[in-house]
Amino acid sequence: FLISPEDLDPVDTWLEFQIRIDAPGQIEEWAELDNVENIIVTTYSPYITSIADVPADDGGEVRITFHRSYFEIGHSGMPKTYRILRRIGHADSWESVVELPGTGALTYTMTAPTVVDSAGAAGDYWSVFKVRLETILSAMPGDTVQHTSCPDSGYSVDNTAPTATLLQSCSAAMRGSFVEVVWELSEIDPGIAFSISRAENGGDFVMLDAGGVSRDGLRFAYVDPGVNAGSSYVYKVECSSGGVSRLLFISETIRVPAAPLALHQNRPNPFNPSTTISFSLPAESAVRLEVYDVSGRLVARLMDGARLSAGPHDVQWNGRDVSGRAAASGIYVYRLTAGKETLSRKMVLLR
């Protein structure tokens, strides 16, 4: 647009105007004051990027992916909630079908039910959705702000997975130092394939090598030797046949026992002039490692309260005492203290 001098009040000493441009997922606000440009790019409303069918679900659900609202991260406040709204028929009324808390992610994906499944449906089987961010600004009743996306539509397909693959039982348990996941089927389709993934300590699922799946009739087993002491795991098993994949089961949480505090024999032993002392911590801890002679006199302090992570550690002693002099030949005791536990072993120095 153009502004001519004739349009301005001659008494005005400055000019201010705003230009607002709406584009998919972006709102630009351009304010100019005394020929100084200030540009703010924000996305106050979330916007839907895709609505896709959930495969192998017997129909009735779609997976909605949307971009977050800038308001979620651009303003502080009490917890924020995203809500999927679905339109009831063709009326201008909406119902909430799914909600989840805002976590600061760039995009979110939620599964939502449709109004009708497309299989055998007559007429209009599309469902209309929109996303709303609800932010409580304070504890005062009604002090809530909402930002809502433009509506979008999608539909579910009746893509039922093969019914011949029926889960009879499943389990996951510790077997010594590894986890074994077992499942049994009542029937199985030819050419079926399995995929196994696991989540460690509440994290995301990571795919594992399904080549380790063994079979005995309709009983299947997977052994996972790569588990860490003190960690917890959840396993997910999916099956695919004829190009269609579906979830078979998700296991309960398996907790791997923490390894006890361990102090190993130094190596080499006897030694001259230096040796390595190895130990393993069950959890992060402050550690003291000291060397004494057989009379109980402190000879060397190798660690003095340093915090170390869980797992194995190595410390070297160069055979010298606290003053830097070479220690004499003889028997020495090295003592490890971690938390409230103390372990000790003997070693021999030969000059």
Short mmCIF file of C-alpha atoms in Angstrom, two decimals:
data_model
loop_
_atom_site.label_atom_id
_atom_site.label_comp_id
_atom_site.label_asym_id
_atom_site.label_seq_id
_atom_site.Cartn_x
_atom_site.Cartn_y
_atom_site.Cartn_z
CA PHE A 1 0.00 0.00 0.00
CA LEU A 2 1.01 3.63 -0.45
CA ILE A 3 0.68 6.60 1.89
CA SER A 4 0.95 10.01 0.30
CA PRO A 5 1.88 13.19 2.20
CA GLU A 6 -1.65 14.50 1.59
CA ASP A 7 -2.99 11.66 3.80
CA LEU A 8 -0.99 12.78 6.82
CA ASP A 9 -1.84 15.29 9.47
CA PRO A 10 0.71 18.11 9.14
CA VAL A 11 1.07 18.30 12.93
CA ASP A 12 2.28 14.69 13.15
CA THR A 13 5.99 14.45 13.87
CA TRP A 14 6.30 10.67 13.44
CA LEU A 15 4.70 7.85 11.52
CA GLU A 16 3.87 4.36 12.84
CA PHE A 17 2.24 1.53 10.92
CA GLN A 18 2.04 -2.27 11.13
CA ILE A 19 1.98 -4.91 8.41
CA ARG A 20 0.74 -8.38 9.31
CA ILE A 21 1.33 -11.25 6.85
CA ASP A 22 -0.22 -14.65 7.49
CA ALA A 23 1.56 -17.64 5.95
CA PRO A 24 1.35 -21.37 6.77
CA GLY A 25 2.91 -21.80 10.18
CA GLN A 26 4.24 -18.26 10.33
CA ILE A 27 2.98 -14.81 11.30
CA GLU A 28 5.21 -11.85 10.60
CA GLU A 29 4.56 -8.59 12.40
CA TRP A 30 6.45 -5.63 10.97
CA ALA A 31 6.32 -2.41 12.95
CA GLU A 32 8.12 0.72 11.76
CA LEU A 33 8.71 3.75 13.95
CA ASP A 34 10.76 6.73 12.72
CA ASN A 35 12.09 4.57 9.85
CA VAL A 36 13.42 1.93 12.27
CA GLU A 37 12.28 -1.58 11.31
CA ASN A 38 11.42 -4.06 14.06
CA ILE A 39 10.50 -7.52 12.81
CA ILE A 40 9.03 -10.20 15.08
CA VAL A 41 8.41 -13.67 13.64
CA THR A 42 6.12 -15.78 15.79
CA THR A 43 3.76 -18.72 15.47
CA TYR A 44 1.12 -18.12 18.09
CA SER A 45 -1.30 -20.77 16.87
CA PRO A 46 -0.33 -24.43 16.38
CA TYR A 47 -0.90 -25.76 12.88
CA ILE A 48 -1.62 -29.28 11.63
CA THR A 49 0.99 -30.67 9.24
CA SER A 50 -0.61 -34.05 8.50
CA ILE A 51 -3.54 -36.32 9.32
CA ALA A 52 -2.78 -39.92 8.36
CA ASP A 53 -4.53 -43.22 8.84
CA VAL A 54 -3.30 -45.48 11.66
CA PRO A 55 -2.55 -48.77 9.88
CA ALA A 56 -3.72 -52.16 11.13
CA ASP A 57 -6.12 -50.73 13.72
CA ASP A 58 -9.41 -52.16 12.39
CA GLY A 59 -10.23 -48.62 11.29
CA GLY A 60 -11.44 -45.74 13.39
CA GLU A 61 -8.25 -43.78 14.19
CA VAL A 62 -5.92 -41.28 12.56
CA ARG A 63 -2.47 -39.99 13.54
CA ILE A 64 -2.37 -36.18 13.74
CA THR A 65 0.98 -34.37 13.56
CA PHE A 66 1.14 -30.66 14.33
CA HIS A 67 3.67 -27.89 14.84
CA ARG A 68 3.78 -26.32 18.28
CA SER A 69 2.52 -22.89 19.20
CA TYR A 70 5.16 -20.24 19.81
CA PHE A 71 3.17 -19.29 22.92
CA GLU A 72 4.17 -22.61 24.50
CA ILE A 73 7.83 -21.60 24.78
CA GLY A 74 7.62 -17.82 24.39
CA HIS A 75 5.70 -17.17 27.57
CA SER A 76 6.17 -18.49 31.07
CA GLY A 77 3.21 -19.72 33.07
CA MET A 78 1.59 -22.76 34.53
CA PRO A 79 1.51 -26.07 32.57
CA LYS A 80 0.14 -25.92 29.05
CA THR A 81 -2.15 -28.47 27.40
CA TYR A 82 -2.71 -29.33 23.75
CA ARG A 83 -6.19 -30.55 22.95
CA ILE A 84 -7.41 -32.26 19.77
CA LEU A 85 -10.93 -31.09 18.95
CA ARG A 86 -13.21 -32.98 16.57
CA ARG A 87 -16.23 -31.46 14.87
CA ILE A 88 -19.56 -33.14 15.51
CA GLY A 89 -21.13 -33.76 12.11
CA HIS A 90 -21.47 -30.57 10.07
CA ALA A 91 -22.57 -28.48 13.01
CA ASP A 92 -20.36 -25.68 14.25
CA SER A 93 -19.67 -27.49 17.51
CA TRP A 94 -16.54 -29.31 18.66
CA GLU A 95 -15.71 -31.99 21.18
CA SER A 96 -12.36 -32.70 22.85
CA VAL A 97 -11.14 -36.22 22.00
CA VAL A 98 -7.44 -36.25 23.03
CA GLU A 99 -5.14 -34.09 25.14
CA LEU A 100 -1.48 -34.06 26.15
CA PRO A 101 0.79 -31.66 28.05
CA GLY A 102 3.10 -29.29 26.20
CA THR A 103 6.71 -30.38 26.60
CA GLY A 104 8.50 -27.85 24.42
CA ALA A 105 8.85 -30.23 21.46
CA LEU A 106 8.92 -28.70 17.98
CA THR A 107 6.25 -31.09 16.70
CA TYR A 108 3.77 -33.44 18.33
CA THR A 109 1.97 -36.55 17.12
CA MET A 110 -1.29 -37.76 18.68
CA THR A 111 -3.71 -40.54 17.79
CA ALA A 112 -7.35 -39.48 17.62
CA PRO A 113 -10.59 -41.35 16.89
CA THR A 114 -12.59 -40.50 13.76
CA VAL A 115 -16.35 -40.12 13.58
CA VAL A 116 -16.82 -43.02 11.18
CA ASP A 117 -14.58 -45.58 9.50
CA SER A 118 -14.40 -45.35 5.72
CA ALA A 119 -14.94 -49.10 5.22
CA GLY A 120 -18.47 -49.55 3.99
CA ALA A 121 -19.38 -46.02 4.97
CA ALA A 122 -21.93 -44.24 2.86
CA GLY A 123 -21.60 -40.57 2.05
CA ASP A 124 -19.12 -38.29 3.84
CA TYR A 125 -16.76 -40.28 6.06
CA TRP A 126 -14.22 -37.50 6.63
CA SER A 127 -13.62 -36.20 10.15
CA VAL A 128 -12.58 -32.61 10.85
CA PHE A 129 -10.05 -31.78 13.56
CA LYS A 130 -8.24 -28.78 14.98
CA VAL A 131 -5.59 -28.33 17.68
CA ARG A 132 -5.90 -25.94 20.61
CA LEU A 133 -3.20 -24.87 23.07
CA GLU A 134 -4.65 -23.95 26.46
CA THR A 135 -2.34 -22.02 28.80
CA ILE A 136 -3.19 -21.21 32.40
CA LEU A 137 -1.49 -17.90 33.13
CA SER A 138 -2.16 -17.87 36.85
CA ALA A 139 -4.12 -19.67 39.55
CA MET A 140 -6.97 -17.17 39.22
CA PRO A 141 -10.14 -18.82 37.85
CA GLY A 142 -10.59 -18.14 34.17
CA ASP A 143 -7.10 -16.74 33.64
CA THR A 144 -6.52 -18.96 30.61
CA VAL A 145 -5.47 -18.11 27.06
CA GLN A 146 -6.17 -20.31 24.03
CA HIS A 147 -4.52 -20.56 20.61
CA THR A 148 -6.28 -22.73 18.02
CA SER A 149 -5.15 -24.03 14.63
CA CYS A 150 -7.12 -23.88 11.43
CA PRO A 151 -9.26 -27.02 10.98
CA ASP A 152 -8.10 -29.89 8.81
CA SER A 153 -9.66 -33.21 7.86
CA GLY A 154 -8.77 -36.86 7.40
CA TYR A 155 -10.31 -40.30 7.51
CA SER A 156 -9.56 -43.81 8.75
CA VAL A 157 -9.22 -46.88 6.54
CA ASP A 158 -10.32 -50.33 7.60
CA ASN A 159 -6.93 -52.02 7.16
CA THR A 160 -7.32 -54.83 9.65
CA ALA A 161 -4.13 -56.83 10.17
CA PRO A 162 -4.17 -60.57 9.41
CA THR A 163 -6.30 -62.31 12.02
CA ALA A 164 -4.34 -65.55 11.81
CA THR A 165 -1.55 -64.11 13.97
CA LEU A 166 -3.07 -64.37 17.46
CA LEU A 167 -1.04 -63.71 20.59
CA GLN A 168 -1.51 -66.35 23.25
CA SER A 169 1.03 -65.21 25.84
CA CYS A 170 4.06 -62.98 26.30
CA SER A 171 6.67 -62.29 28.97
CA ALA A 172 10.00 -60.58 29.62
CA ALA A 173 12.30 -61.49 32.49
CA MET A 174 15.89 -61.48 33.68
CA ARG A 175 17.84 -64.64 32.91
CA GLY A 176 21.16 -64.25 34.68
CA SER A 177 22.84 -61.20 33.17
CA PHE A 178 20.49 -60.80 30.18
CA VAL A 179 16.80 -60.21 29.46
CA GLU A 180 14.71 -62.81 27.62
CA VAL A 181 11.52 -61.78 25.80
CA VAL A 182 9.15 -64.65 24.95
CA TRP A 183 5.84 -64.76 23.09
CA GLU A 184 3.59 -67.55 21.85
CA LEU A 185 1.00 -67.48 19.08
CA SER A 186 -2.03 -69.65 18.44
CA GLU A 187 -1.71 -69.30 14.65
CA ILE A 188 0.75 -67.65 12.31
CA ASP A 189 0.71 -66.31 8.76
CA PRO A 190 3.32 -67.48 6.26
CA GLY A 191 6.19 -65.05 5.84
CA ILE A 192 5.49 -63.12 9.03
CA ALA A 193 8.40 -61.03 10.36
CA PHE A 194 9.00 -59.59 13.82
CA SER A 195 10.70 -56.38 14.92
CA ILE A 196 11.87 -55.75 18.48
CA SER A 197 12.66 -52.40 20.08
CA ARG A 198 13.36 -51.35 23.64
CA ALA A 199 13.18 -48.19 25.76
CA GLU A 200 15.83 -47.69 28.46
CA ASN A 201 15.05 -45.76 31.65
CA GLY A 202 11.88 -44.21 30.23
CA GLY A 203 13.49 -43.01 26.98
CA ASP A 204 12.43 -43.52 23.37
CA PHE A 205 12.14 -46.96 21.78
CA VAL A 206 15.26 -48.00 19.85
CA MET A 207 15.18 -50.81 17.29
CA LEU A 208 17.16 -53.97 18.13
CA ASP A 209 18.53 -56.65 15.81
CA ALA A 210 15.60 -59.00 15.25
CA GLY A 211 17.96 -61.58 13.73
CA GLY A 212 18.36 -63.03 17.21
CA VAL A 213 14.73 -64.23 17.40
CA SER A 214 14.57 -68.00 17.90
CA ARG A 215 11.55 -70.20 17.20
CA ASP A 216 10.21 -73.45 18.58
CA GLY A 217 6.89 -74.20 16.90
CA LEU A 218 4.66 -71.22 17.69
CA ARG A 219 6.90 -70.08 20.56
CA PHE A 220 9.36 -67.26 19.89
CA ALA A 221 12.15 -65.86 22.05
CA TYR A 222 14.59 -62.98 21.91
CA VAL A 223 17.65 -62.65 24.18
CA ASP A 224 19.03 -59.18 24.91
CA PRO A 225 22.53 -59.41 26.41
CA GLY A 226 23.26 -55.68 26.14
CA VAL A 227 21.54 -54.50 29.31
CA ASN A 228 23.17 -52.31 31.93
CA ALA A 229 23.13 -52.99 35.66
CA GLY A 230 20.78 -50.67 37.52
CA SER A 231 18.77 -49.73 34.40
CA SER A 232 15.14 -50.48 33.52
CA TYR A 233 13.80 -51.60 30.14
CA VAL A 234 10.48 -51.91 28.29
CA TYR A 235 10.30 -54.07 25.15
CA LYS A 236 7.98 -53.65 22.16
CA VAL A 237 7.37 -56.45 19.66
CA GLU A 238 5.69 -55.76 16.31
CA CYS A 239 4.82 -58.12 13.49
CA SER A 240 4.40 -57.52 9.76
CA SER A 241 2.86 -59.57 6.98
CA GLY A 242 1.71 -58.68 3.50
CA GLY A 243 3.11 -55.15 3.86
CA VAL A 244 1.00 -54.45 6.95
CA SER A 245 2.64 -53.92 10.33
CA ARG A 246 1.00 -53.88 13.74
CA LEU A 247 1.87 -53.92 17.41
CA LEU A 248 1.92 -57.37 18.98
CA PHE A 249 2.63 -56.40 22.60
CA ILE A 250 4.58 -54.10 24.93
CA SER A 251 6.22 -55.74 27.94
CA GLU A 252 6.13 -54.68 31.54
CA THR A 253 9.14 -52.79 32.89
CA ILE A 254 12.15 -55.04 33.53
CA ARG A 255 14.60 -53.74 36.13
CA VAL A 256 18.17 -55.00 35.94
CA PRO A 257 19.65 -55.32 39.46
CA ALA A 258 22.48 -52.94 40.24
CA ALA A 259 25.90 -54.57 40.44
CA PRO A 260 27.48 -54.53 43.93
CA LEU A 261 30.53 -52.46 44.78
CA ALA A 262 33.59 -54.41 43.61
CA LEU A 263 37.32 -53.97 44.22
CA HIS A 264 39.55 -56.16 42.03
CA GLN A 265 43.05 -57.46 42.52
CA ASN A 266 45.67 -55.01 41.30
CA ARG A 267 47.64 -55.90 38.19
CA PRO A 268 50.42 -56.73 37.94
CA ASN A 269 50.94 -58.14 41.40
CA PRO A 270 53.69 -58.24 42.62
CA PHE A 271 54.67 -55.02 40.80
CA ASN A 272 57.53 -52.62 40.19
CA PRO A 273 57.39 -49.69 39.75
CA SER A 274 53.63 -49.17 39.15
CA THR A 275 50.34 -51.09 39.22
CA THR A 276 46.70 -50.60 38.21
CA ILE A 277 43.81 -50.85 40.70
CA SER A 278 40.37 -51.58 39.21
CA PHE A 279 36.97 -51.22 40.85
CA SER A 280 33.30 -50.99 39.85
CA LEU A 281 30.62 -48.71 41.33
CA PRO A 282 26.91 -49.67 41.45
CA ALA A 283 25.90 -45.99 41.27
CA GLU A 284 27.48 -42.56 41.06
CA SER A 285 29.36 -41.94 44.28
CA ALA A 286 32.13 -39.99 46.00
CA VAL A 287 35.22 -42.23 46.07
CA ARG A 288 38.28 -42.45 48.29
CA LEU A 289 41.14 -44.79 47.36
CA GLU A 290 44.09 -44.99 49.74
CA VAL A 291 47.18 -47.15 50.26
CA TYR A 292 48.39 -48.22 53.75
CA ASP A 293 51.32 -50.25 55.01
CA VAL A 294 50.71 -53.31 57.18
CA SER A 295 51.05 -51.17 60.35
CA GLY A 296 48.10 -49.03 59.26
CA ARG A 297 50.11 -45.93 58.29
CA LEU A 298 48.79 -43.97 55.29
CA VAL A 299 51.27 -44.29 52.41
CA ALA A 300 49.41 -42.77 49.42
CA ARG A 301 46.05 -41.19 48.68
CA LEU A 302 45.05 -41.97 45.09
CA MET A 303 41.53 -40.51 45.17
CA ASP A 304 40.11 -38.12 47.74
CA GLY A 305 36.31 -37.81 47.43
CA ALA A 306 36.05 -37.43 43.65
CA ARG A 307 32.59 -38.22 42.29
CA LEU A 308 32.62 -41.01 39.73
CA SER A 309 29.84 -42.45 37.57
CA ALA A 310 28.47 -45.96 37.95
CA GLY A 311 30.49 -48.68 36.25
CA PRO A 312 34.15 -49.77 36.01
CA HIS A 313 37.12 -47.50 36.79
CA ASP A 314 40.93 -47.86 36.81
CA VAL A 315 43.45 -45.97 38.96
CA GLN A 316 47.23 -46.29 38.76
CA TRP A 317 49.65 -46.16 41.69
CA ASN A 318 53.23 -45.30 40.80
CA GLY A 319 54.68 -46.84 43.96
CA ARG A 320 55.41 -43.49 45.61
CA ASP A 321 54.20 -42.18 48.98
CA VAL A 322 52.41 -38.91 49.81
CA SER A 323 55.72 -37.01 49.80
CA GLY A 324 56.72 -38.33 46.38
CA ARG A 325 59.39 -40.74 47.59
CA ALA A 326 59.60 -44.29 46.30
CA ALA A 327 57.90 -46.67 48.73
CA ALA A 328 59.95 -49.56 50.08
CA SER A 329 59.42 -53.18 49.08
CA GLY A 330 56.73 -54.89 51.09
CA ILE A 331 53.04 -55.71 51.50
CA TYR A 332 50.55 -52.87 51.20
CA VAL A 333 46.78 -52.62 51.64
CA TYR A 334 44.67 -50.56 49.21
CA ARG A 335 41.30 -49.46 50.57
CA LEU A 336 38.28 -48.28 48.54
CA THR A 337 35.47 -46.26 50.17
CA ALA A 338 32.32 -45.44 48.13
CA GLY A 339 29.32 -44.07 49.97
CA LYS A 340 28.96 -46.10 53.16
CA GLU A 341 30.82 -49.16 51.86
CA THR A 342 34.52 -49.95 52.23
CA LEU A 343 36.53 -52.75 50.59
CA SER A 344 40.25 -53.52 50.81
CA ARG A 345 42.83 -55.86 49.27
CA LYS A 346 46.56 -56.58 49.63
CA MET A 347 49.33 -56.07 47.08
CA VAL A 348 53.07 -56.61 46.99
CA LEU A 349 55.72 -54.13 45.88
CA LEU A 350 59.11 -55.66 44.96
CA ARG A 351 62.04 -53.28 44.33
#
